[in-house]
Amino acid sequence: MTNADFEKLVDTSDEWIISRTGIKERRIADADMFGSDMASNACRNAMEMAGCSPEDIDVLIVGTVTPDYRLPSEACVVQEKLGLVNAVAFDIAAACTGFINGLTIARPMIETDPTKKCLVVGCEKLSSITNYKDRGTCVLFGDAAGAAVLAADTNGGGIISTFMKSDGRLGELLWQEIGGTKNPYTPENVYNGRDKLIMSGSEVFKVAVREMSIASEKVLKDAGLTGDDISLVIPHQANIRIIDALAKRLKVDKSRVFINIEKYGNTSSASVPLALDEANRQGKIKPGDYVLLVAFGGGLIWGAALVKW
Ligand code: ACO
């Protein structure tokens, strides 16, 4: 969907959306394409790139807040679709930070047993929880999936340091109030759009800039590095102004920050792996480079991971 498509739906303009968010287009999945389908496609591409087969995968971790079902987990659905017969599969509901939480959990599993291979995925069908009558949120979100195979690196690369944090007191700044056991679906709630994503955008914005900066500085400090050592920052793609503010705080030139928000919008847990994959396939990451991944999302929850490629 382009910004022009949204001009027909709500009171907005291409100029407002680009200047306030940096978004020009987002991808919307067909009605019969679900998060598990997108995740499975991403996983197949990742396994092909890593040169491994479904039988080689020991752990599948899926970050999502838009699973196909409430039970079984999205990870078990994806496991079945891919034939990961030797794996344990489980979900992480950490909104936009899901992929970074997945990396953080997979890292000690591989450190403990270097023969292990972990598949970490972020997938979201955010269009299924977007209120297309709310101009403050509907222009932001898109559907996507991204995946990575993690294995022990004998050449000195790996996940060098990680950081995760959340603050449940701020949960109502970005939430889906209806649909759980506390507030089940009723015709009235659905009619009022309370079953969709609700966000206090400007308040989330401030916390996002502050905490993404602190998380980034923490993983750099733990690794004994500074912003100067980073070859590429791959931030969660929520808003170009958040990314600009983060780059400024870290004193990292924009040329070393990967941005693809204009094509996809905010794809929550898929955002970081999608950007990582594009950056990698475009040859922007070389062996030995330090790459900083950082994300922030509903919970509120945030985290960062410093990777040596
Ligand atoms: N078109 C035109 N005007 C709009 C639109 C729109 N699409 N949306 C809001 N406005 C208006 C508002 O109504 C308001 O008008 P008013 O002043 O007359 O009341 C004005 O623009 C300013 O609204 P703000 O909400 O203050 O706008 P802001 O500059 O903060 O931008 C945005 C809004 C883009 C949502 C921004 O706050 C943001 O990106 N927030 C962070 C989002 C984020 O990082 N979320 C976390 C991850 S998402 C996840 O976890 C799934």
Short mmCIF file of C-alpha atoms and ligand atoms in Angstrom, two decimals:
data_model
loop_
_atom_site.label_atom_id
_atom_site.label_comp_id
_atom_site.label_asym_id
_atom_site.label_seq_id
_atom_site.Cartn_x
_atom_site.Cartn_y
_atom_site.Cartn_z
CA MET A 1 0.00 0.00 0.00
CA THR A 2 1.35 3.43 -0.96
CA ASN A 3 0.79 6.73 0.83
CA ALA A 4 -1.62 7.62 -1.97
CA ASP A 5 -3.74 4.59 -0.99
CA PHE A 6 -3.98 5.97 2.57
CA GLU A 7 -5.02 9.42 1.29
CA LYS A 8 -8.19 7.67 0.06
CA LEU A 9 -8.81 5.90 3.40
CA VAL A 10 -8.14 8.53 6.10
CA ASP A 11 -7.45 12.27 6.45
CA THR A 12 -3.72 12.21 5.70
CA SER A 13 -1.21 13.18 3.02
CA ASP A 14 1.89 11.76 1.38
CA GLU A 15 3.79 14.83 2.63
CA TRP A 16 2.72 14.26 6.29
CA ILE A 17 3.56 10.55 6.23
CA ILE A 18 6.99 11.01 4.63
CA SER A 19 8.03 13.97 6.77
CA ARG A 20 6.75 12.48 10.08
CA THR A 21 7.72 8.82 9.51
CA GLY A 22 9.88 8.34 6.37
CA ILE A 23 7.46 5.69 5.05
CA LYS A 24 6.41 5.60 1.37
CA GLU A 25 5.08 2.05 0.99
CA ARG A 26 4.32 -1.05 3.02
CA ARG A 27 3.64 -4.65 2.02
CA ILE A 28 0.22 -6.10 2.95
CA ALA A 29 -0.17 -9.89 2.89
CA ASP A 30 -3.04 -11.46 0.96
CA ALA A 31 -6.00 -12.69 3.01
CA ASP A 32 -4.85 -16.31 2.67
CA MET A 33 -1.18 -15.59 3.58
CA PHE A 34 -0.44 -15.83 7.30
CA GLY A 35 2.53 -15.13 9.55
CA SER A 36 3.54 -18.80 9.45
CA ASP A 37 3.61 -18.72 5.63
CA MET A 38 5.84 -15.65 5.56
CA ALA A 39 8.02 -17.11 8.32
CA SER A 40 8.36 -20.44 6.48
CA ASN A 41 9.46 -18.67 3.28
CA ALA A 42 12.01 -16.61 5.19
CA CYS A 43 13.31 -19.71 7.01
CA ARG A 44 13.71 -21.65 3.73
CA ASN A 45 15.78 -18.78 2.30
CA ALA A 46 17.87 -18.56 5.46
CA MET A 47 18.53 -22.33 5.53
CA GLU A 48 19.47 -22.23 1.84
CA MET A 49 21.92 -19.38 2.47
CA ALA A 50 23.37 -21.23 5.48
CA GLY A 51 23.63 -24.47 3.51
CA CYS A 52 21.67 -26.53 6.02
CA SER A 53 18.60 -28.74 5.82
CA PRO A 54 15.46 -28.84 8.01
CA GLU A 55 16.85 -31.89 9.87
CA ASP A 56 19.89 -29.83 10.96
CA ILE A 57 17.86 -27.31 12.99
CA ASP A 58 17.80 -27.94 16.78
CA VAL A 59 15.89 -24.86 17.95
CA LEU A 60 13.29 -22.66 16.25
CA ILE A 61 12.45 -19.36 17.98
CA VAL A 62 9.69 -17.22 16.47
CA GLY A 63 9.08 -13.62 17.53
CA THR A 64 5.52 -12.52 16.76
CA VAL A 65 2.50 -10.74 18.22
CA THR A 66 0.27 -11.82 15.32
CA PRO A 67 0.35 -15.64 15.37
CA ASP A 68 -2.00 -17.74 13.22
CA TYR A 69 -3.52 -19.28 16.39
CA ARG A 70 -3.40 -18.69 20.12
CA LEU A 71 -2.59 -22.40 20.44
CA PRO A 72 -0.42 -24.03 19.13
CA SER A 73 2.39 -21.50 19.04
CA GLU A 74 3.41 -19.93 15.74
CA ALA A 75 6.75 -21.70 16.10
CA CYS A 76 5.09 -25.14 16.19
CA VAL A 77 3.03 -24.24 13.09
CA VAL A 78 6.22 -23.18 11.27
CA GLN A 79 8.03 -26.29 12.51
CA GLU A 80 5.36 -28.47 10.91
CA LYS A 81 5.43 -26.50 7.62
CA LEU A 82 9.21 -26.81 7.33
CA GLY A 83 9.58 -30.37 8.64
CA LEU A 84 11.99 -29.40 11.44
CA VAL A 85 11.73 -32.90 12.90
CA ASN A 86 14.70 -32.57 15.27
CA ALA A 87 13.85 -29.15 16.73
CA VAL A 88 12.15 -27.67 19.75
CA ALA A 89 10.03 -24.69 18.68
CA PHE A 90 8.65 -21.84 20.78
CA ASP A 91 7.42 -18.24 20.48
CA ILE A 92 8.49 -14.94 21.98
CA ALA A 93 5.82 -12.23 22.30
CA ALA A 94 8.11 -9.20 22.47
CA ALA A 95 6.64 -7.11 19.64
CA CYS A 96 9.37 -5.31 17.67
CA THR A 97 12.14 -6.65 19.92
CA GLY A 98 11.27 -10.33 19.26
CA PHE A 99 14.20 -11.05 16.93
CA ILE A 100 16.78 -9.54 19.30
CA ASN A 101 15.31 -11.48 22.24
CA GLY A 102 15.52 -14.60 20.05
CA LEU A 103 19.21 -14.01 19.31
CA THR A 104 19.87 -13.40 23.00
CA ILE A 105 18.21 -16.69 23.99
CA ALA A 106 19.88 -18.69 21.19
CA ARG A 107 23.38 -17.42 21.98
CA PRO A 108 23.97 -19.34 25.27
CA MET A 109 22.38 -22.47 23.75
CA ILE A 110 25.11 -22.48 21.09
CA GLU A 111 27.83 -21.49 23.56
CA THR A 112 26.83 -24.47 25.73
CA ASP A 113 26.69 -26.87 22.79
CA PRO A 114 28.55 -25.57 19.70
CA THR A 115 27.03 -28.29 17.51
CA LYS A 116 23.57 -26.71 17.87
CA LYS A 117 21.90 -24.78 15.05
CA CYS A 118 19.17 -22.26 15.91
CA LEU A 119 16.72 -20.69 13.51
CA VAL A 120 15.50 -17.29 14.74
CA VAL A 121 12.57 -15.65 12.95
CA GLY A 122 10.51 -12.48 13.22
CA CYS A 123 7.17 -12.60 11.42
CA GLU A 124 4.11 -10.37 11.57
CA LYS A 125 0.79 -9.97 9.84
CA LEU A 126 0.29 -6.55 11.42
CA SER A 127 -2.43 -5.71 8.88
CA SER A 128 -4.63 -8.14 10.87
CA ILE A 129 -4.47 -5.92 13.99
CA THR A 130 -4.27 -2.50 12.30
CA ASN A 131 -7.23 -0.13 12.58
CA TYR A 132 -7.57 1.29 9.07
CA LYS A 133 -9.81 4.08 10.41
CA ASP A 134 -7.11 5.43 12.77
CA ARG A 135 -4.76 7.72 10.83
CA GLY A 136 -2.37 7.86 13.80
CA THR A 137 -1.45 4.17 13.43
CA CYS A 138 -2.67 2.72 10.11
CA VAL A 139 -0.07 4.47 7.96
CA LEU A 140 2.77 2.97 9.98
CA PHE A 141 2.53 -0.80 9.73
CA GLY A 142 3.30 -3.53 7.19
CA ASP A 143 3.52 -7.32 6.97
CA ALA A 144 6.83 -9.21 6.68
CA ALA A 145 9.11 -11.97 7.94
CA GLY A 146 12.86 -12.29 8.31
CA ALA A 147 15.01 -15.18 9.53
CA ALA A 148 18.57 -16.15 10.39
CA VAL A 149 20.34 -19.44 11.06
CA LEU A 150 22.69 -19.20 14.05
CA ALA A 151 25.64 -21.56 14.46
CA ALA A 152 29.04 -21.51 16.16
CA ASP A 153 31.64 -19.50 14.23
CA THR A 154 35.19 -20.83 14.24
CA ASN A 155 36.56 -17.60 12.69
CA GLY A 156 36.08 -15.36 15.73
CA GLY A 157 32.71 -13.93 14.74
CA GLY A 158 29.53 -14.13 16.77
CA ILE A 159 27.18 -12.31 19.09
CA ILE A 160 29.55 -10.30 21.27
CA SER A 161 27.17 -8.65 23.72
CA THR A 162 23.41 -8.32 24.25
CA PHE A 163 21.01 -6.31 26.37
CA MET A 164 17.27 -6.73 27.06
CA LYS A 165 14.91 -4.62 29.19
CA SER A 166 11.19 -3.95 29.53
CA ASP A 167 8.83 -1.71 31.51
CA GLY A 168 5.35 -3.19 31.93
CA ARG A 169 4.13 0.01 33.59
CA LEU A 170 4.05 1.53 30.10
CA GLY A 171 2.08 -1.32 28.50
CA GLU A 172 -0.99 0.76 27.70
CA LEU A 173 1.03 3.17 25.53
CA LEU A 174 0.96 0.51 22.82
CA TRP A 175 -1.50 -2.34 23.15
CA GLN A 176 -4.28 -4.47 21.80
CA GLU A 177 -6.80 -4.14 24.59
CA ILE A 178 -9.40 -6.61 23.36
CA GLY A 179 -9.06 -10.26 22.41
CA GLY A 180 -7.37 -11.80 25.44
CA THR A 181 -9.04 -13.63 28.33
CA LYS A 182 -9.56 -10.40 30.31
CA ASN A 183 -11.45 -8.48 27.62
CA PRO A 184 -12.82 -10.99 25.11
CA TYR A 185 -14.19 -10.03 21.72
CA THR A 186 -17.72 -8.58 21.76
CA PRO A 187 -19.55 -7.06 18.77
CA GLU A 188 -19.35 -3.63 20.45
CA ASN A 189 -15.58 -3.79 21.04
CA VAL A 190 -14.94 -4.93 17.51
CA TYR A 191 -17.23 -2.21 16.13
CA ASN A 192 -15.26 0.42 18.07
CA GLY A 193 -11.91 -0.84 16.77
CA ARG A 194 -10.73 -1.71 20.29
CA ASP A 195 -9.64 -5.14 19.06
CA LYS A 196 -6.89 -3.47 16.99
CA LEU A 197 -3.55 -1.94 17.88
CA ILE A 198 -3.86 1.27 19.94
CA MET A 199 -0.84 3.55 20.39
CA SER A 200 0.03 6.84 22.10
CA GLY A 201 2.56 7.64 19.39
CA SER A 202 4.34 10.71 20.71
CA GLU A 203 4.84 9.17 24.19
CA VAL A 204 6.18 5.92 22.73
CA PHE A 205 8.47 8.02 20.51
CA LYS A 206 10.24 9.65 23.46
CA VAL A 207 10.82 6.39 25.34
CA ALA A 208 11.99 4.70 22.12
CA VAL A 209 14.70 7.29 21.42
CA ARG A 210 15.94 7.27 25.01
CA GLU A 211 15.97 3.50 25.60
CA MET A 212 17.32 2.48 22.17
CA SER A 213 20.25 4.84 22.79
CA ILE A 214 20.87 3.45 26.30
CA ALA A 215 20.64 -0.17 25.06
CA SER A 216 23.07 0.56 22.21
CA GLU A 217 25.56 2.27 24.51
CA LYS A 218 25.32 -0.64 26.96
CA VAL A 219 26.24 -3.35 24.42
CA LEU A 220 29.05 -1.17 23.04
CA LYS A 221 30.44 -0.55 26.53
CA ASP A 222 30.22 -4.25 27.44
CA ALA A 223 32.26 -5.05 24.34
CA GLY A 224 34.79 -2.26 25.04
CA LEU A 225 33.79 -0.45 21.84
CA THR A 226 32.39 2.95 20.82
CA GLY A 227 30.16 4.16 18.00
CA ASP A 228 33.32 4.71 15.90
CA ASP A 229 33.94 0.94 15.82
CA ILE A 230 30.53 0.12 14.35
CA SER A 231 30.43 -0.59 10.61
CA LEU A 232 26.66 -0.68 10.43
CA VAL A 233 23.76 0.08 12.77
CA ILE A 234 20.61 -1.86 11.94
CA PRO A 235 17.83 -0.27 13.98
CA HIS A 236 14.19 -1.28 14.22
CA GLN A 237 12.46 0.58 11.40
CA ALA A 238 9.62 2.37 13.24
CA ASN A 239 10.17 6.00 12.33
CA ILE A 240 12.95 7.78 10.43
CA ARG A 241 13.03 10.50 13.11
CA ILE A 242 13.69 7.89 15.84
CA ILE A 243 16.51 6.44 13.71
CA ASP A 244 18.00 9.92 13.07
CA ALA A 245 17.88 10.79 16.78
CA LEU A 246 19.52 7.46 17.67
CA ALA A 247 22.35 7.99 15.13
CA LYS A 248 22.95 11.46 16.52
CA ARG A 249 23.12 10.24 20.13
CA LEU A 250 25.52 7.43 19.18
CA LYS A 251 27.56 9.86 17.06
CA VAL A 252 27.30 7.47 14.11
CA ASP A 253 27.13 9.03 10.64
CA LYS A 254 23.91 8.27 8.73
CA SER A 255 25.99 6.52 6.05
CA ARG A 256 26.59 3.78 8.65
CA VAL A 257 22.90 3.34 9.49
CA PHE A 258 20.81 0.93 7.40
CA ILE A 259 17.38 2.26 6.49
CA ASN A 260 14.64 0.56 4.47
CA ILE A 261 11.58 1.94 6.27
CA GLU A 262 10.44 3.74 3.12
CA LYS A 263 9.63 0.39 1.43
CA TYR A 264 8.14 -1.63 4.30
CA GLY A 265 7.01 0.64 7.15
CA ASN A 266 7.11 -0.77 10.67
CA THR A 267 7.01 -4.59 10.49
CA SER A 268 7.56 -5.17 14.23
CA SER A 269 9.61 -8.32 14.95
CA ALA A 270 10.37 -8.77 11.22
CA SER A 271 11.93 -5.33 10.92
CA VAL A 272 15.48 -6.05 12.16
CA PRO A 273 16.02 -9.40 10.35
CA LEU A 274 14.51 -7.96 7.16
CA ALA A 275 16.95 -5.03 7.28
CA LEU A 276 19.86 -7.31 8.27
CA ASP A 277 19.17 -9.57 5.30
CA GLU A 278 18.88 -6.67 2.84
CA ALA A 279 22.09 -5.11 4.15
CA ASN A 280 23.91 -8.46 3.88
CA ARG A 281 22.65 -9.27 0.36
CA GLN A 282 23.60 -5.72 -0.75
CA GLY A 283 27.20 -6.42 0.37
CA LYS A 284 27.10 -3.79 3.12
CA ILE A 285 28.46 -6.19 5.78
CA LYS A 286 31.91 -7.75 5.53
CA PRO A 287 33.61 -10.43 7.65
CA GLY A 288 35.01 -8.87 10.83
CA ASP A 289 32.56 -5.92 10.78
CA TYR A 290 30.82 -4.94 14.00
CA VAL A 291 27.05 -4.67 13.42
CA LEU A 292 24.74 -3.16 16.03
CA LEU A 293 21.13 -4.39 16.09
CA VAL A 294 18.70 -2.43 18.25
CA ALA A 295 14.91 -2.49 18.64
CA PHE A 296 12.00 -1.18 20.67
CA GLY A 297 8.36 -2.22 20.85
CA GLY A 298 5.06 -2.72 22.63
CA GLY A 299 5.37 -3.98 26.20
CA LEU A 300 7.14 -1.69 26.38
CA ILE A 301 10.28 -3.72 25.65
CA TRP A 302 13.63 -3.00 24.04
CA GLY A 303 17.04 -4.53 23.42
CA ALA A 304 20.27 -4.52 21.47
CA ALA A 305 22.78 -7.06 20.18
CA LEU A 306 26.32 -6.42 19.00
CA VAL A 307 27.41 -8.87 16.33
CA LYS A 308 30.88 -9.48 14.90
CA TRP A 309 30.19 -10.69 11.33
N1 ACO B 1 -1.83 12.15 8.81
C1 ACO B 1 -2.00 13.42 9.16
N2 ACO B 1 -2.01 13.85 10.44
C2 ACO B 1 -1.81 12.91 11.40
C3 ACO B 1 -1.61 11.55 11.12
C4 ACO B 1 -1.63 11.18 9.75
N3 ACO B 1 -1.46 9.89 9.34
N4 ACO B 1 -1.45 10.88 12.26
C5 ACO B 1 -1.54 11.77 13.27
N5 ACO B 1 -1.76 13.01 12.73
C6 ACO B 1 -1.94 14.27 13.44
C7 ACO B 1 -2.44 14.10 14.85
O1 ACO B 1 -3.83 13.93 14.87
C8 ACO B 1 -2.00 15.39 15.49
O2 ACO B 1 -2.92 16.39 15.12
P1 ACO B 1 -3.36 17.53 16.19
O3 ACO B 1 -2.08 18.24 16.53
O4 ACO B 1 -4.33 18.32 15.43
O5 ACO B 1 -3.92 16.76 17.37
C9 ACO B 1 -0.67 15.69 14.80
O6 ACO B 1 -0.67 14.91 13.57
C10 ACO B 1 0.54 15.31 15.62
O7 ACO B 1 0.32 14.01 16.16
P2 ACO B 1 1.42 13.24 16.96
O8 ACO B 1 0.92 11.89 17.37
O9 ACO B 1 1.96 14.14 18.04
O10 ACO B 1 2.52 13.08 15.81
P3 ACO B 1 4.01 12.60 15.94
O11 ACO B 1 4.89 13.61 15.37
O12 ACO B 1 4.33 12.06 17.30
O13 ACO B 1 4.04 11.34 14.91
C11 ACO B 1 3.99 8.95 15.04
C12 ACO B 1 3.20 10.24 15.13
C13 ACO B 1 4.49 8.83 13.61
C14 ACO B 1 3.09 7.79 15.37
C15 ACO B 1 5.20 8.99 16.02
O14 ACO B 1 4.76 9.44 17.27
C16 ACO B 1 5.90 7.65 16.18
O15 ACO B 1 6.54 7.15 15.27
N6 ACO B 1 5.85 7.08 17.40
C17 ACO B 1 6.64 5.89 17.77
C18 ACO B 1 6.11 4.62 17.15
C19 ACO B 1 6.92 3.44 17.64
O16 ACO B 1 8.13 3.47 17.69
N7 ACO B 1 6.26 2.38 18.07
C20 ACO B 1 6.99 1.27 18.70
C21 ACO B 1 7.10 0.10 17.89
S1 ACO B 1 5.56 -0.47 17.19
C22 ACO B 1 5.20 -2.05 17.84
O17 ACO B 1 5.66 -2.44 18.87
C23 ACO B 1 4.22 -2.89 17.05
#
